[in-house]
Coordinates of C-alpha atoms in Angstrom, one line a residue:
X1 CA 16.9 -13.0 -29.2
X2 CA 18.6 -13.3 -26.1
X3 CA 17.0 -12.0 -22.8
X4 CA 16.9 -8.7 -21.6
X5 CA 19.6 -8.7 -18.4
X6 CA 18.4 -7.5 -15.2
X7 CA 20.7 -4.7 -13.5
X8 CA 20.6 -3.6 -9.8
X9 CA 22.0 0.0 -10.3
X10 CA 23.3 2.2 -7.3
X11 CA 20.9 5.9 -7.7
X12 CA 23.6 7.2 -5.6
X13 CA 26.1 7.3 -8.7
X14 CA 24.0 5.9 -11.4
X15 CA 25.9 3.0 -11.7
X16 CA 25.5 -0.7 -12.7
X17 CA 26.4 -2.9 -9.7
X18 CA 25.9 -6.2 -10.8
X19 CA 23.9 -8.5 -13.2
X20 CA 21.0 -10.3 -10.5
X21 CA 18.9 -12.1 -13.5
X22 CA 17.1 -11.7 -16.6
X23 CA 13.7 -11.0 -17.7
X24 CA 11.5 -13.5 -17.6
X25 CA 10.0 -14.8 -21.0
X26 CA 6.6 -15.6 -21.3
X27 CA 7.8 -18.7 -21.0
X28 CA 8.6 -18.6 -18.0
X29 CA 6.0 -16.8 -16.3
X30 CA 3.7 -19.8 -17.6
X31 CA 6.2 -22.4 -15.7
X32 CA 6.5 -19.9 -12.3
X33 CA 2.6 -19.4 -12.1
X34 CA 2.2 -23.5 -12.5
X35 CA 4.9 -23.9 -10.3
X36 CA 2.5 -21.3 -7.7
X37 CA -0.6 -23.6 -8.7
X38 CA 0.8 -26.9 -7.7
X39 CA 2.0 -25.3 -4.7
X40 CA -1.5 -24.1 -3.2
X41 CA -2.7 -27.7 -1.4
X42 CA 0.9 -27.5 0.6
X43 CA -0.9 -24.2 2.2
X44 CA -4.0 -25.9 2.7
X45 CA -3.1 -26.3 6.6
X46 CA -3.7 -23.1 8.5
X47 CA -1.3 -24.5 11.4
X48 CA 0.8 -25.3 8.0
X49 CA 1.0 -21.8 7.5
X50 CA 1.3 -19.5 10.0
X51 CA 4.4 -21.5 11.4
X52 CA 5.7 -21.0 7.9
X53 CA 4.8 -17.2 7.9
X54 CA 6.7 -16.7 11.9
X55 CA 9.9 -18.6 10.4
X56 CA 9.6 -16.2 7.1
X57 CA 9.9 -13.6 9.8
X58 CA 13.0 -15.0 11.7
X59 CA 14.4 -15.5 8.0
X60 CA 14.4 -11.6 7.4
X61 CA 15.8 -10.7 11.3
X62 CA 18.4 -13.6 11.0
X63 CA 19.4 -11.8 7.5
X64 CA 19.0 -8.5 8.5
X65 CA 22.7 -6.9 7.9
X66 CA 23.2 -8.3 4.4
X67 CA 19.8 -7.8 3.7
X68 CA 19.7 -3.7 4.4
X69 CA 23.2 -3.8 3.2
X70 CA 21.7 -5.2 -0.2
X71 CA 18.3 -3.0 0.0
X72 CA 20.9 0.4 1.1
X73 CA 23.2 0.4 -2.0
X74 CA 19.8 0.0 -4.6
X75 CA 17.8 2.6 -2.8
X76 CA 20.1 4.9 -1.0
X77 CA 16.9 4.9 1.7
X78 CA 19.9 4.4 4.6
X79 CA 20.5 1.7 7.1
X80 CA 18.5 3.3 10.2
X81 CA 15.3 3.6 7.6
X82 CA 16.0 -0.2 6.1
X83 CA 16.6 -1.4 9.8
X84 CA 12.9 -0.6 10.7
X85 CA 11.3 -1.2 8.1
X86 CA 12.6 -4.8 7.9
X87 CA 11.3 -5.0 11.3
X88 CA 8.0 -3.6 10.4
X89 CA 7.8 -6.6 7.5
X90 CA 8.9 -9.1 10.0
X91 CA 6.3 -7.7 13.0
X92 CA 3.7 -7.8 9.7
X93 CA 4.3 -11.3 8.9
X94 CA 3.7 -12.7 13.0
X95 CA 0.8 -10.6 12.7
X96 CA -0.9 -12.6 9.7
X97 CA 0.4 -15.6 11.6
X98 CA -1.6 -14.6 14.4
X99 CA -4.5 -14.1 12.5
X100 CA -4.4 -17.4 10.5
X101 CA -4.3 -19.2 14.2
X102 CA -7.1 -17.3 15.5
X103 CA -8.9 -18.1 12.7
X104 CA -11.9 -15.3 12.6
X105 CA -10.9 -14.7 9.0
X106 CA -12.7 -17.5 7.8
X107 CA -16.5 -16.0 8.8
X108 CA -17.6 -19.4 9.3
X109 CA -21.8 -18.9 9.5
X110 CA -23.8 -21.6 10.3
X111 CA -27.6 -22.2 9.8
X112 CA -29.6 -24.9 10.9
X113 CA -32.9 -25.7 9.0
X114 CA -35.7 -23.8 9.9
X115 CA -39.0 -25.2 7.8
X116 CA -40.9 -21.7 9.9
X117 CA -39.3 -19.3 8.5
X118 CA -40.7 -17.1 5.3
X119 CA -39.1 -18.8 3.0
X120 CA -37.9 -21.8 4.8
X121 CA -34.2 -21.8 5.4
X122 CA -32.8 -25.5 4.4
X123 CA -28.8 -26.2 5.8
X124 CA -26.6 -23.5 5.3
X125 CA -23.3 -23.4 5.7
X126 CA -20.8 -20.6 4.8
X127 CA -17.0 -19.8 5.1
X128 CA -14.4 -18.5 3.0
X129 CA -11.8 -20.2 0.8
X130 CA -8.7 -19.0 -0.8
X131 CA -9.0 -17.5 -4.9
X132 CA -5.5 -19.2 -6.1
X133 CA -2.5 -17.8 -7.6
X134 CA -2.2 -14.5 -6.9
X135 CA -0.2 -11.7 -8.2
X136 CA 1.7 -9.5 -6.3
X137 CA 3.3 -5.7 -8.0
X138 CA 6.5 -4.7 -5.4
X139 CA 6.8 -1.1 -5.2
X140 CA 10.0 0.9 -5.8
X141 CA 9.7 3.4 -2.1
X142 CA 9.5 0.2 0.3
X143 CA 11.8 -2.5 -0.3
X144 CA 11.1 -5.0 2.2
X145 CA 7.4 -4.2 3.8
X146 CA 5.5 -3.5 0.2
X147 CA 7.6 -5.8 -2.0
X148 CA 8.7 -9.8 -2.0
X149 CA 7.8 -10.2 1.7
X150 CA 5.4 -7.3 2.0
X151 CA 1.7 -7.0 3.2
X152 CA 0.7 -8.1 -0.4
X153 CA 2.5 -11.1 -0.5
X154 CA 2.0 -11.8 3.7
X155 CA -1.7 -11.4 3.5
X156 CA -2.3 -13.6 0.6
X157 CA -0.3 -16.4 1.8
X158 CA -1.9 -15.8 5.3
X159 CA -5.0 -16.6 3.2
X160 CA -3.9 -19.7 1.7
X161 CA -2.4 -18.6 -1.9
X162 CA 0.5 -19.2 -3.6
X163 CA 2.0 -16.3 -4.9
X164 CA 4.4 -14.8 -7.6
X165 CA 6.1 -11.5 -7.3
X166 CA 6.9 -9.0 -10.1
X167 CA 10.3 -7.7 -9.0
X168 CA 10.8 -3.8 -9.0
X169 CA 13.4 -3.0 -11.4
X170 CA 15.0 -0.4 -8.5
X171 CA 15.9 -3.4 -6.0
X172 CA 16.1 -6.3 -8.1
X173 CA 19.0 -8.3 -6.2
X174 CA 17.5 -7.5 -3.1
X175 CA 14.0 -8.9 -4.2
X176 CA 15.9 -12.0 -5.1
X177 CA 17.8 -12.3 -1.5
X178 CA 14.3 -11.9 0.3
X179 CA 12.5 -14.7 -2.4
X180 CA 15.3 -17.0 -0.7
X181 CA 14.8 -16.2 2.6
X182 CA 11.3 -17.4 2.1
X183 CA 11.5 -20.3 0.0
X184 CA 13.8 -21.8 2.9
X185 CA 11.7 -21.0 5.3
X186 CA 9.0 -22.8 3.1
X187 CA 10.9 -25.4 3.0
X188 CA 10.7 -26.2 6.8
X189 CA 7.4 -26.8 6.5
X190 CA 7.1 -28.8 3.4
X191 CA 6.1 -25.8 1.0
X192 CA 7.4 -26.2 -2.3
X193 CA 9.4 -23.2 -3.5
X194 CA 7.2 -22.5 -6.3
X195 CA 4.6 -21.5 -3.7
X196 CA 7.0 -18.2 -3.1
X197 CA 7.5 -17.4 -7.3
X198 CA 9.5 -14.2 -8.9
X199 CA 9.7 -12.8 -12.0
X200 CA 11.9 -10.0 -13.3
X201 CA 10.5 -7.6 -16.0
X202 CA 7.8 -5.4 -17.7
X203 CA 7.0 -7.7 -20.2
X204 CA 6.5 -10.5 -17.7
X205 CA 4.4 -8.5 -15.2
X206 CA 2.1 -8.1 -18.5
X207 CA 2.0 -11.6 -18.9
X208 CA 1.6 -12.0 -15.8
X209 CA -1.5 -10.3 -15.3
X210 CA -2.8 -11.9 -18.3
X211 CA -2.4 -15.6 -17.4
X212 CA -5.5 -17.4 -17.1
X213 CA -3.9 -19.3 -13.7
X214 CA -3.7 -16.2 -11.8
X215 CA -6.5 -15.5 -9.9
X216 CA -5.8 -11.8 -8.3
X217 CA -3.3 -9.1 -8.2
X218 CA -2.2 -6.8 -5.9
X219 CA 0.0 -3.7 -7.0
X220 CA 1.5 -0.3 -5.2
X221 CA 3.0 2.1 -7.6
X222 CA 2.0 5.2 -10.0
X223 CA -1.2 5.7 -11.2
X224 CA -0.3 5.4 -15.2
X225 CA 1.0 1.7 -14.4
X226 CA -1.4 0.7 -12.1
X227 CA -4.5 1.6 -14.4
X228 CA -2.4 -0.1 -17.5
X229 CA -2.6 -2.8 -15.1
X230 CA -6.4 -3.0 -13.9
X231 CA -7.5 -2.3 -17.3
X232 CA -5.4 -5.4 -18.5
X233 CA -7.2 -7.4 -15.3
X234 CA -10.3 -5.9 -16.4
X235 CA -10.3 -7.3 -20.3
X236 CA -9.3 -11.1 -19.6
X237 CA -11.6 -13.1 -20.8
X238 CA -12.0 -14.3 -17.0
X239 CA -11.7 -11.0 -15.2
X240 CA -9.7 -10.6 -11.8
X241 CA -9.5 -8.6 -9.0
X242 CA -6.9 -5.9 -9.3
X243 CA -5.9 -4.1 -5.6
X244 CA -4.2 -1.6 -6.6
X245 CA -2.2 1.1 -5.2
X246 CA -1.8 3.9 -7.3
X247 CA -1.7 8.0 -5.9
X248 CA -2.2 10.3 -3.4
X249 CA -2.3 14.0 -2.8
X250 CA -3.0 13.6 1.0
X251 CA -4.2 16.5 1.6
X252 CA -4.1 18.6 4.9
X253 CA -6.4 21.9 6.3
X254 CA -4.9 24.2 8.7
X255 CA -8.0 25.8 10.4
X256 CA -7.2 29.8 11.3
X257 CA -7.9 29.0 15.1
X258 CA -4.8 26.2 14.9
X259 CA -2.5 28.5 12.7
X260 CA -2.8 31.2 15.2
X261 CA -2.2 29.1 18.0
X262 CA 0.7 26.9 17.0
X263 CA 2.3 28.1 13.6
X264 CA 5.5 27.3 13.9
X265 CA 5.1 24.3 15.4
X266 CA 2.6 23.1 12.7
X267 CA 5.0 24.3 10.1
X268 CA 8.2 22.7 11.4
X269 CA 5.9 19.1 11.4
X270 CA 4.5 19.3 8.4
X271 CA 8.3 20.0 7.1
X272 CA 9.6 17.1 8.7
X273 CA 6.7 14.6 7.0
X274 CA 6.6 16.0 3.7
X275 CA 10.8 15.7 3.6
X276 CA 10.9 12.2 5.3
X277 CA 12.2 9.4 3.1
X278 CA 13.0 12.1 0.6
X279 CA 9.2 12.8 0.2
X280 CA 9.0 9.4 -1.3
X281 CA 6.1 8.0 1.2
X282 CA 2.8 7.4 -0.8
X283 CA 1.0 9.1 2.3
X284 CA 3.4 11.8 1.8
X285 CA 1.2 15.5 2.7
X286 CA 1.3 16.8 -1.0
X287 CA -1.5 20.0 -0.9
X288 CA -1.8 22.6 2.3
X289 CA -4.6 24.7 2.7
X290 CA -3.4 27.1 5.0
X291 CA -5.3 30.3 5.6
X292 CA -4.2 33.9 4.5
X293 CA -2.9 36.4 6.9
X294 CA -0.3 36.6 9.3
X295 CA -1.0 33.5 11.4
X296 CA -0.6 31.9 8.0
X297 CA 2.1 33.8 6.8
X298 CA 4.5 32.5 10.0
X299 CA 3.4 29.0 9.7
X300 CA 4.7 29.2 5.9
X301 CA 7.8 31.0 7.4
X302 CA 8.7 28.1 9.6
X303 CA 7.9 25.7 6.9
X304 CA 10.3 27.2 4.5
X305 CA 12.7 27.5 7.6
X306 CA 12.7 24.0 7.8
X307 CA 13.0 22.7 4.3
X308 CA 15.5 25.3 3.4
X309 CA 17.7 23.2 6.2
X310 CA 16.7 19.8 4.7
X311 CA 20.2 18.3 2.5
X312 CA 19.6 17.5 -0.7
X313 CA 19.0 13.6 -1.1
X314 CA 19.2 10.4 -3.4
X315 CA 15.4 9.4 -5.0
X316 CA 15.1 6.0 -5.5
X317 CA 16.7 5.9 -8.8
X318 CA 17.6 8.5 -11.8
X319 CA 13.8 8.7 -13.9
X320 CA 12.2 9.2 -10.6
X321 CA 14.7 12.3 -10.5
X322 CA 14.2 13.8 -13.5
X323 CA 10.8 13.5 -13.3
X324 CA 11.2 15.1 -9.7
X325 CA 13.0 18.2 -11.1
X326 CA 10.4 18.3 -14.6
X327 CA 7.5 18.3 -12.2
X328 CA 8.4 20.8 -10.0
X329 CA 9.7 23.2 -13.3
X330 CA 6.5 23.0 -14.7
X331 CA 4.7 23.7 -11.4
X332 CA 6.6 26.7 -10.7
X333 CA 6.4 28.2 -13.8
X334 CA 2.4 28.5 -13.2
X335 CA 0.5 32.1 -13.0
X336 CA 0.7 33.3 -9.4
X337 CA 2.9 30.1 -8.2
X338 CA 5.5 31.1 -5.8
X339 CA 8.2 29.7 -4.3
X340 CA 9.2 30.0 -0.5
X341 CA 11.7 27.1 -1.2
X342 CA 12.5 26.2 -4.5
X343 CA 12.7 22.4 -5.4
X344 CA 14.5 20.9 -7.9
X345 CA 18.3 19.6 -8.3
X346 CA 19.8 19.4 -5.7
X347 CA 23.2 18.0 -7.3
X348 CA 24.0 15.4 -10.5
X349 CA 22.3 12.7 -8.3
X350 CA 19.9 14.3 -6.0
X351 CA 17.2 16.7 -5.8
X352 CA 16.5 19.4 -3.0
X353 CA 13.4 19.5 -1.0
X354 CA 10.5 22.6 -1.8
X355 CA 7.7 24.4 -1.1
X356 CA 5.4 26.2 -3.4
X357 CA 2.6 28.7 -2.9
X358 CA -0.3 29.5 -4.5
X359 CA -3.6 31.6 -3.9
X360 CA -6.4 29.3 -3.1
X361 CA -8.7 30.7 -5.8
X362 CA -6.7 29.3 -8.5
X363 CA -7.3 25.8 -7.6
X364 CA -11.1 26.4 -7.0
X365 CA -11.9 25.9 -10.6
X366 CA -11.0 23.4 -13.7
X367 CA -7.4 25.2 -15.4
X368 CA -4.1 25.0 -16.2
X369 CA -3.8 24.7 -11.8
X370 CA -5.1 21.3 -12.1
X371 CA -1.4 20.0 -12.2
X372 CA -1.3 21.3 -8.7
X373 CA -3.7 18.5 -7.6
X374 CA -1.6 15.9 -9.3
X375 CA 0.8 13.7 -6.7
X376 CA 4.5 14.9 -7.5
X377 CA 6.5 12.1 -6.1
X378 CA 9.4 13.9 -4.2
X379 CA 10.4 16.4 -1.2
X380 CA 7.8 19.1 -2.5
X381 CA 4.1 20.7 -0.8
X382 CA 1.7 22.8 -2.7
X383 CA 0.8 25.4 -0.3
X384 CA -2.2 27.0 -0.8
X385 CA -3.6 30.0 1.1
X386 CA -7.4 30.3 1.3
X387 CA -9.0 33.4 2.2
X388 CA -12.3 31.6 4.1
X389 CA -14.2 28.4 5.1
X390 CA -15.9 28.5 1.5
X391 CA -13.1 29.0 -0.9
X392 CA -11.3 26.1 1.1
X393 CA -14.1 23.7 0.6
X394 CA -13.9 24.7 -3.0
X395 CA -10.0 23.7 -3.3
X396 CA -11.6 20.2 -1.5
X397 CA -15.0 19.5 -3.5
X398 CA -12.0 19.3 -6.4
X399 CA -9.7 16.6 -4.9
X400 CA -9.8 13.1 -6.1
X401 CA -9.8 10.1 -3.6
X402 CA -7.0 9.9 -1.5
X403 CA -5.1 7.8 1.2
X404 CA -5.2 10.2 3.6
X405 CA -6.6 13.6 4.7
X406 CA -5.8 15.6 7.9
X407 CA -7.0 18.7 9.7
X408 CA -5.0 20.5 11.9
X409 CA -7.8 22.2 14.8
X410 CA -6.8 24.2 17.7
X411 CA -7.3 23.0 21.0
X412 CA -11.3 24.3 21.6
X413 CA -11.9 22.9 18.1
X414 CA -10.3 19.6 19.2
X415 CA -13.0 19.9 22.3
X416 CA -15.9 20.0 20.0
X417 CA -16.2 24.1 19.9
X418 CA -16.0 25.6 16.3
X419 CA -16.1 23.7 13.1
X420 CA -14.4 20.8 13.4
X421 CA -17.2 17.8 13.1
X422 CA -18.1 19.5 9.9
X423 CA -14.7 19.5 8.5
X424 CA -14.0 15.8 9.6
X425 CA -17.5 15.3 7.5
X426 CA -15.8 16.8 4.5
X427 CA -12.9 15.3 4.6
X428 CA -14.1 11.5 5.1
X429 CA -15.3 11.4 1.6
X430 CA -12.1 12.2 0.4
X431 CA -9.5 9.2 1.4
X432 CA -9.7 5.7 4.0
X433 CA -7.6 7.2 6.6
X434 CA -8.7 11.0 8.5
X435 CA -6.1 12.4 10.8
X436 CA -6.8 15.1 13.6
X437 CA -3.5 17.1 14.3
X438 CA -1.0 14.4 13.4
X439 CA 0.6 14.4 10.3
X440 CA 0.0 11.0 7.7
X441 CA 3.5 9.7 7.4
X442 CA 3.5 6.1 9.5
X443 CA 1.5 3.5 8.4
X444 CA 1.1 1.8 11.9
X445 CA 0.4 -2.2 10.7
X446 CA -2.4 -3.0 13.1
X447 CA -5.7 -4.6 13.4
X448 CA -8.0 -1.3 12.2
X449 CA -5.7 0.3 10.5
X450 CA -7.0 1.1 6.5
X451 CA -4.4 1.9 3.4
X452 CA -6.6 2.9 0.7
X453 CA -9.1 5.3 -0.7
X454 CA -11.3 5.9 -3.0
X455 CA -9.8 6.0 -6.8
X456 CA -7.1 6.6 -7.6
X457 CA -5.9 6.5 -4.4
X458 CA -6.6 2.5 -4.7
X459 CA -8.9 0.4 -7.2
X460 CA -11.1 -1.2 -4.7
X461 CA -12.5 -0.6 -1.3
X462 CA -9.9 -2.6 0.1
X463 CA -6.8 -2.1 2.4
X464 CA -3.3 -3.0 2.2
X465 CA -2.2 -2.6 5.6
X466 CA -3.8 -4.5 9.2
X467 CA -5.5 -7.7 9.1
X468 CA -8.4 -6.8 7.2
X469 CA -6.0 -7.0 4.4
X470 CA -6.1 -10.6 4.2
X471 CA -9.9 -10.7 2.6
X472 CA -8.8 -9.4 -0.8
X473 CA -7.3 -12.6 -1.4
X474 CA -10.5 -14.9 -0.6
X475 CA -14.5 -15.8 -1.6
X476 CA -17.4 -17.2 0.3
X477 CA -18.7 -20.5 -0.7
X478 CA -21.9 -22.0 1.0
X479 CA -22.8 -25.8 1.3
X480 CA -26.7 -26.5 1.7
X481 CA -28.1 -29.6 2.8
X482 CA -24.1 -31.2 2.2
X483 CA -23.9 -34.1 5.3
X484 CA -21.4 -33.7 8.2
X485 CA -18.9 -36.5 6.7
X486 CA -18.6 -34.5 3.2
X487 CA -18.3 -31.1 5.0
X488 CA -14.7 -29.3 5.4
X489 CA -13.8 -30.0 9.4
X490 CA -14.0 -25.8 9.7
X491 CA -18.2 -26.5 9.1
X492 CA -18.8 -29.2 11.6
X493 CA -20.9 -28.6 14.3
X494 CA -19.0 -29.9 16.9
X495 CA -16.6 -27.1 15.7
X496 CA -13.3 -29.4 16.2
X497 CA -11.1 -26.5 15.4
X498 CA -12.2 -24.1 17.8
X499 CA -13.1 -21.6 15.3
X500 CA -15.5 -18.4 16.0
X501 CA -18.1 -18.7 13.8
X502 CA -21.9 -17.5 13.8
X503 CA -23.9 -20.9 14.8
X504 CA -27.6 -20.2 14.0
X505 CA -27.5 -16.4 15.2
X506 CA -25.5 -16.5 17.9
X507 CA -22.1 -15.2 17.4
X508 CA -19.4 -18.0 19.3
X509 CA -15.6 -17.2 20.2

């Protein structure tokens, strides 16, 4: 049977634009992920590496008009978007270069015998080493900084692995311009391509998951894939580690003290987030609580203004669309739902941003509301308008983890007047990132930043995003008693690489 071809399709018409590949047997796969194995001793050399990860980076800037001219016509996420967030990709892979110079990551600990100590403590010495192959899931919503190139892939080579990259199916000729960009830059510094692999799919990324060289995945996506996925990682006979991305609700409490003092302005935010990128961000603020009343009633008035002005736009292909304008039916059509905006289709090819409204109550127990706390990937916010601190609380004790959660306090509750250290202790439960009066679209890529939440907001306790997102992709070993000639140069006493390390106690930089 002949392969499957691979389409990139334009979701501004619905169109076939060209023939970029076909799906990879499983074959195939098995020849990319050897291919990524044979690669990993070329990465072996940090200095190796982060001078291949800065020229990646001038690969993507030196290719940056065919590149969001490419990402443009299979996303319809617009130049100005694409512009940045090839930037942001490119500022992300210098980062990880950074960090593979400074070389911190490694948590090189060294002990020295101690023959006093209860029990006595022989010679220990402990850093960490890269797991292998790893597998890496692009997502549909950010074409350059969460797929080929993205922090996945950037962190994990920054740690020393190959890697092979399940193509999204929505930018699939653009995933094949970036895999060139960095197999030549690869190639400047001796890399093999295979160390940079890509397969095109669903019946690969199974396999992919599944073959016994692979060593770790990362994935961004929806939560029915993703959880097909760890459950597959799970099962191998040799389980992996599966960082997965999957959903968010990203909540957000207005506090009655902050809807009287700044309604509209809160309103007119919260507009411009939940719309941005066509509501497509995975931090994207998904359930309000806003209190009843007539503070609450003009914040919801200035929402609505705003959305109501918001043009119809292109999601990032047609399934995502009709499951856009399904979702949003069904939600409606809910006892006591209301809407102040009504989303839905916005045209044959695009859907119009929403709000819809709801009495707090109904989401304070198990019932047909649930659906209200599921993410609905689009321009739309569940509002809903609590009467007091308790029924609030309700609506959160309910929530499932999250990426993000945000309260918006006045300004004495800001100061420390009022309630708002008890509602930051609510909230922290509920995701990895907890925002005080800004709004949780932006991902800033920097050194304490977390992406990532408790499940399903991610499978592990790990972040996507910032440097900490290199030690998904890595294991400690220890060597005790092992001679100085025998010992990898990074556990030497004399510490030739200038590393910071932990030498008996006594943390050295």
């Amino acid at each position: 049977m002949a392969a499957a071809p691979v389409w990139s399709v334009d979701p501004r018409t619905g169109k076939q634009r060209e023939q970029v590949a076909v799906e990879a047997t499983a074959e195939e796969v098995d020849d990319t992920v050897r291919a990524a194995r044979a690669a990993r001793t070329s990465l072996a050399d940090r200095a190796v590496r982060s001078a291949f990860l800065r020229s990646a980076a001038a690969g993507l800037e030196a290719a940056r008009d065919p590149l969001v001219e490419a990402a443009d016509a299979e996303t319809a996420l617009g130049p100005v978007r694409l512009t940045g967030e090839l930037a942001r990709t490119a500022y992300q892979l210098r980062a990880f270069a950074d960090l593979v110079d400074e070389g911190a990551f490694l948590d090189v600990i060294i002990d020295h015998p101690d023959a006093t100590a209860t029990p006595p403590v022989p010679d220990l010495r402990r850093y960490k080493v890269p797991l292998g192959v790893v597998a890496v899931y692009a997502a549909s919503n950010f074409p350059f900084a969460f797929s080929v190139a993205g922090g996945d892939t950037a962190s994990a080579l920054a740690a020393g692995n190959p890697v092979v990259v399940k193509a999204h199916p929505d930018h699939p000729a653009l995933s094949e311009l970036v895999a060139d960009v960095l197999r030549r830059a690869a190639a400047g510094h001796g890399i093999p391509a295979g160390a940079v692999g890509l397969v095109h799919g669903f019946a690969a990324g199974l396999e992919l998951i599944r073959h016994p060289l692979v060593a770790a995945a990362g994935f961004t996506g929806s939560v029915r894939g993703g959880r097909a996925l760890f459950d597959v990682a799970a099962a191998r006979p040799v389980p992996i580690p599966f960082h997965g991305e999957l959903g968010s609700l990203n909540p957000v409490l207005v506090t009655e003290a902050a809807a009287v003092e700044r309604a509209e302005e809160i309103g007119s935010g919260l507009a411009a987030s939940m719309t941005l990128g066509v509501g497509q961000f995975c931090v994207k603020p998904g359930l309000v609580l806003v209190p009843s009343g007539a503070a609450g009633d003009r914040l919801v008035k200035s929402l609505a203004d705003a959305v109501s002005e918001t043009e119809p736009g292109v999601l990032l292909d047609h399934r995502m669309r009709d499951a856009f304008v399904a979702g949003v039916r069904e939600r409606g059509l809910l006892e006591g739902v209301e809407s102040p905006v009504t989303p839905g289709a916005g045209g044959e090819h695009t859907v119009g941003a929403g709000v819809l409204a709801v009495p707090a109550d109904r989401l304070a127990a198990a019932g047909a509301h649930d659906l209200l706390l599921e993410e609905c990937f689009g321009p739309v916010s569940v509002v809903a308008r609590y009467a007091d601190d308790a029924e609030a609380a309700a609506v959160l004790s309910r929530l499932p983890g999250n990426l993000t959660a945000t309260v918006q306090l006045s300004a004495a509750e800001a100061a420390g007047q009022g309630r708002g250290a008890e509602i930051l202790a609510e909230l922290t439960p509920l995701a990895g990132r907890v925002l005080v009066n800004g709004w949780p679209t932006g991902v800033a890529v920097a050194p304490a930043q977390h992406h990532g939440g408790p499940y399903p907001a991610t499978t592990s306790t790990s972040t996507s995003v910032g440097g900490t997102a290199i030690e998904r992709w890595m294991r400690p070993v220890v060597y005790q008693n092992t001679p100085q000639a025998l010992l990898p140069k990074e556990l030497h006493d004399d510490n030739p690489l200038g590393l910071p390390r932990r030498f008996d106690g006594v943390l050295e930089r």
